[in-house]
Each structure stands twice: as structure tokens, then as C-alpha cells.
Amino acid sequence: MQPFSYQTGDKTLHGLTFGHGEEVVIALHGWLDNANSYLPMLHNATLNHTWYCVDFPGHGLSDWRNKDAHYYFIDYIDDIYMLLATLNVDRVHLVGHSMGAMVAGVFASCFPEKVASVNFIEGIGCVTTPSSDTASQLRKAILNRARVNSKQPRAFESKAHIISARLASGDLAYPHAALLMERNCYEKGGKWYLRTDPKLKNHSGFRFNEAQCEATIKLIKAPCQLIMGDKGFEFVKQNLDAYGKYYKELKIHQIPGGHHCHMQSPALTLEHIHAFIRPDKAS
């Protein structure tokens, strides 16, 4: 395991790299998570590829977007495009969890020539909003921005308090929550603070509608695989029912675990990914 960083515009984005194979895997984490979510799966594992696990902007150790910018989903596509340009690789395998899975899918749609395969973990399709709700979605987003921007950063008494807050908001056991928060907090003046940009909690001002999501999926040429937790999010099952039929190739596995099943069943997750990523798919 080695840290890495790359420049995109005026931001420095950070991550972790594992393995030394000729082919490259880009691993994308979920909303409010970071590159450490892939540590249980990749640390001390035998790998045939070089993995780059990225902290999205505003997450983990990566820089925040500037104070006037917001976290539009589509901007994450550009972040991945810039990473591939920095690495000087023509074609990669994508692995994405939750939000990262959706980013991987849209990137594969926009740049099919750059993607050899896609592994979705507890995420598929897009978060959509009906066209009729476009104005109300934007209104909620703008009002929410004003509330979030007026708040002061929350100070915690200790790292343990931050980990407890993470435990209360998800399906993770203590070791996995502690692992994520290790990369997502810092101490200053005797208090502990989150590294994540508070603006990440703003409502989205714009989302794809169902027709746009469907059209995007149909443009994906790479073979895809979905790995789901047997106690995962209902949203993933709903999106699979709604959009699964539009993928040209979609293999599905259910494994023990919740929404972070790749942390809870790391060896089995990696086994499925290795079996799916065949060397000839990037040739």
C-alpha cells in the first residue's frame, strides 16, 4: 500500500494504491466515505492489477472544491477523467461502491473506449428525480445551501466521539467505522473535526430523470457486475429492478453484509471481482 496524489485544476486529490500489475483498477468510494473503505479488501491481498483507490473531492485527504463550487454528481466524472490522464493509461477497470458505483457507470457510458469492465458494489443506475420535480428539487437545494453554509464546523471532544457518530449513522461495526474515520478527521486545539466538506450534505440541485438514466446505461459497452449485500440498501434492489434490463451484460452476486458488504465480506468481494476481471478484457 502506498499513498498517491494528483492535481486536477486547483485541487490536489489523494488516495491509496495497491498491487503492481500491468492493468489498472480505479476504485471509487461512496458518499461521505473515503479510500480506506477498500483497505479490508486489498490490504495484504494477492493482486494481479494495480489498484488506485481515490478520495473524491471533499472526502478523506483530498482538497475541497472552492467555496463557490458545489458537489454536482457530474463533476466526479471529470475527476476520474483527469486521474486517467494523470496516470497516462488508456483503459481501466472500474470498481465503485454506492455513489462511486453510479459514478463508474456514468463514466463508462461517457467514455466507453476507456473502460474494460465495471464492478458495482451496492449501487447501480443513478439517483433520479422526475422531470416534473425539477423546480422543487432546485428550490430545496438552494434553501438547504443557505442552512448548511451558515453552520459552524462541529467540534467533537475526541476521535472516539467521531467514531460513535459514524456508528450511529450506518450499518458498520466499530472496526470499520474507525477505519473510515481514521482518514476523515483531524485534531486542532484539543478538539476533533471532520475532514469532509460540509457542503457534501447539500441537496442535489439537479439529478437525471429516469429516461436520462436509462439512456445513459444503454451506452455502456463494458461488461458489468453487481455485488449486493444480503442486508444491503433497498434502494439498490429497486434500481436493479428498474434499470437492470438495460445493461448489455450484467452479472449479479449477493454476499453476506449490509451496504458496506465489501468491508464486511472483503475476501469474497475480491474473489468475485478477480473472477470477473479477465486479462483479455483490457487488451
CSV table of C-alpha atoms in Angstrom, one decimal, residues 164-265:
chain,number,residue,atom,x,y,z
A,164,SER,CA,-19.5,6.9,17.7
A,165,ALA,CA,-21.3,9.5,15.4
A,166,ARG,CA,-20.4,7.4,12.4
A,167,LEU,CA,-21.6,4.2,14.0
A,168,ALA,CA,-25.0,5.9,14.7
A,169,SER,CA,-25.5,6.8,11.0
A,170,GLY,CA,-24.9,3.5,9.2
A,171,ASP,CA,-24.5,-0.3,9.1
A,172,LEU,CA,-20.9,-0.5,10.2
A,173,ALA,CA,-19.3,-2.3,13.1
A,174,TYR,CA,-16.8,-0.4,15.2
A,175,PRO,CA,-13.6,-1.5,13.4
A,176,HIS,CA,-14.9,-0.5,10.0
A,177,ALA,CA,-16.3,2.8,11.3
A,178,ALA,CA,-12.9,3.5,13.0
A,179,LEU,CA,-11.1,2.7,9.8
A,180,LEU,CA,-13.1,5.2,7.7
A,181,MET,CA,-12.9,7.9,10.4
A,182,GLU,CA,-9.1,7.5,10.7
A,183,ARG,CA,-8.9,9.1,7.2
A,184,ASN,CA,-11.7,11.5,7.9
A,185,CYS,CA,-10.9,13.5,11.0
A,186,TYR,CA,-8.2,15.7,12.5
A,187,GLU,CA,-7.3,17.3,15.8
A,188,LYS,CA,-7.0,21.1,16.4
A,189,GLY,CA,-6.8,22.9,19.6
A,190,GLY,CA,-7.8,19.9,21.7
A,191,LYS,CA,-11.0,19.3,19.6
A,192,TRP,CA,-11.6,16.9,16.8
A,193,TYR,CA,-13.2,17.8,13.4
A,194,LEU,CA,-14.4,16.0,10.3
A,195,ARG,CA,-12.3,16.4,7.1
A,196,THR,CA,-15.4,16.1,4.8
A,197,ASP,CA,-16.6,19.3,3.3
A,198,PRO,CA,-20.0,20.3,5.0
A,199,LYS,CA,-21.3,21.2,1.5
A,200,LEU,CA,-21.4,17.5,0.7
A,201,LYS,CA,-24.6,17.4,2.7
A,202,ASN,CA,-26.3,19.9,0.5
A,203,HIS,CA,-29.3,18.6,-1.5
A,204,SER,CA,-28.5,18.0,-5.2
A,205,GLY,CA,-29.7,20.9,-7.3
A,206,PHE,CA,-30.0,18.7,-10.4
A,207,ARG,CA,-30.5,15.0,-11.0
A,208,PHE,CA,-31.0,12.8,-14.0
A,209,ASN,CA,-34.6,11.8,-14.7
A,210,GLU,CA,-35.5,8.1,-15.4
A,211,ALA,CA,-35.3,8.5,-19.2
A,212,GLN,CA,-31.8,10.0,-18.9
A,213,CYS,CA,-30.6,7.3,-16.6
A,214,GLU,CA,-31.9,4.6,-18.9
A,215,ALA,CA,-30.3,6.2,-22.0
A,216,THR,CA,-27.0,6.5,-20.2
A,217,ILE,CA,-27.0,2.8,-19.2
A,218,LYS,CA,-27.7,1.7,-22.7
A,219,LEU,CA,-24.4,3.4,-23.9
A,220,ILE,CA,-22.3,1.3,-21.5
A,221,LYS,CA,-20.3,-1.2,-23.6
A,222,ALA,CA,-18.2,-2.8,-20.9
A,223,PRO,CA,-19.3,-5.9,-19.1
A,224,CYS,CA,-20.7,-5.1,-15.7
A,225,GLN,CA,-21.1,-6.9,-12.4
A,226,LEU,CA,-23.2,-6.0,-9.3
A,227,ILE,CA,-22.2,-7.2,-5.9
A,228,MET,CA,-25.0,-6.8,-3.3
A,229,GLY,CA,-25.2,-7.3,0.4
A,230,ASP,CA,-27.9,-9.7,1.7
A,231,LYS,CA,-28.8,-6.9,4.1
A,232,GLY,CA,-28.0,-4.1,1.8
A,233,PHE,CA,-30.0,-1.0,0.9
A,234,GLU,CA,-33.5,-1.5,-0.5
A,235,PHE,CA,-32.7,1.4,-2.9
A,236,VAL,CA,-30.2,-0.9,-4.7
A,237,LYS,CA,-32.8,-3.6,-5.3
A,238,GLN,CA,-35.2,-1.0,-6.5
A,239,ASN,CA,-32.7,0.4,-9.0
A,240,LEU,CA,-31.8,-3.1,-10.2
A,241,ASP,CA,-35.5,-3.9,-10.9
A,242,ALA,CA,-35.9,-0.5,-12.7
A,243,TYR,CA,-32.7,-0.4,-14.7
A,244,GLY,CA,-31.0,-3.9,-14.7
A,245,LYS,CA,-32.6,-4.9,-18.0
A,246,TYR,CA,-30.8,-2.0,-19.9
A,247,TYR,CA,-27.3,-3.3,-19.3
A,248,LYS,CA,-25.8,-5.3,-22.2
A,249,GLU,CA,-24.1,-7.6,-19.7
A,250,LEU,CA,-24.8,-7.7,-16.0
A,251,LYS,CA,-23.7,-10.4,-13.7
A,252,ILE,CA,-25.2,-10.3,-10.1
A,253,HIS,CA,-23.9,-11.7,-6.8
A,254,GLN,CA,-25.3,-11.5,-3.4
A,255,ILE,CA,-22.9,-11.8,-0.4
A,256,PRO,CA,-23.2,-11.5,3.4
A,257,GLY,CA,-23.2,-8.0,4.6
A,258,GLY,CA,-25.0,-4.7,4.5
A,259,HIS,CA,-24.4,-1.6,2.4
A,260,HIS,CA,-20.7,-1.8,3.1
A,261,CYS,CA,-20.5,-5.5,2.2
A,262,HIS,CA,-17.1,-5.1,0.6
A,263,MET,CA,-15.8,-4.2,4.1
A,264,GLN,CA,-17.8,-6.9,5.8
A,265,SER,CA,-17.1,-9.7,3.3
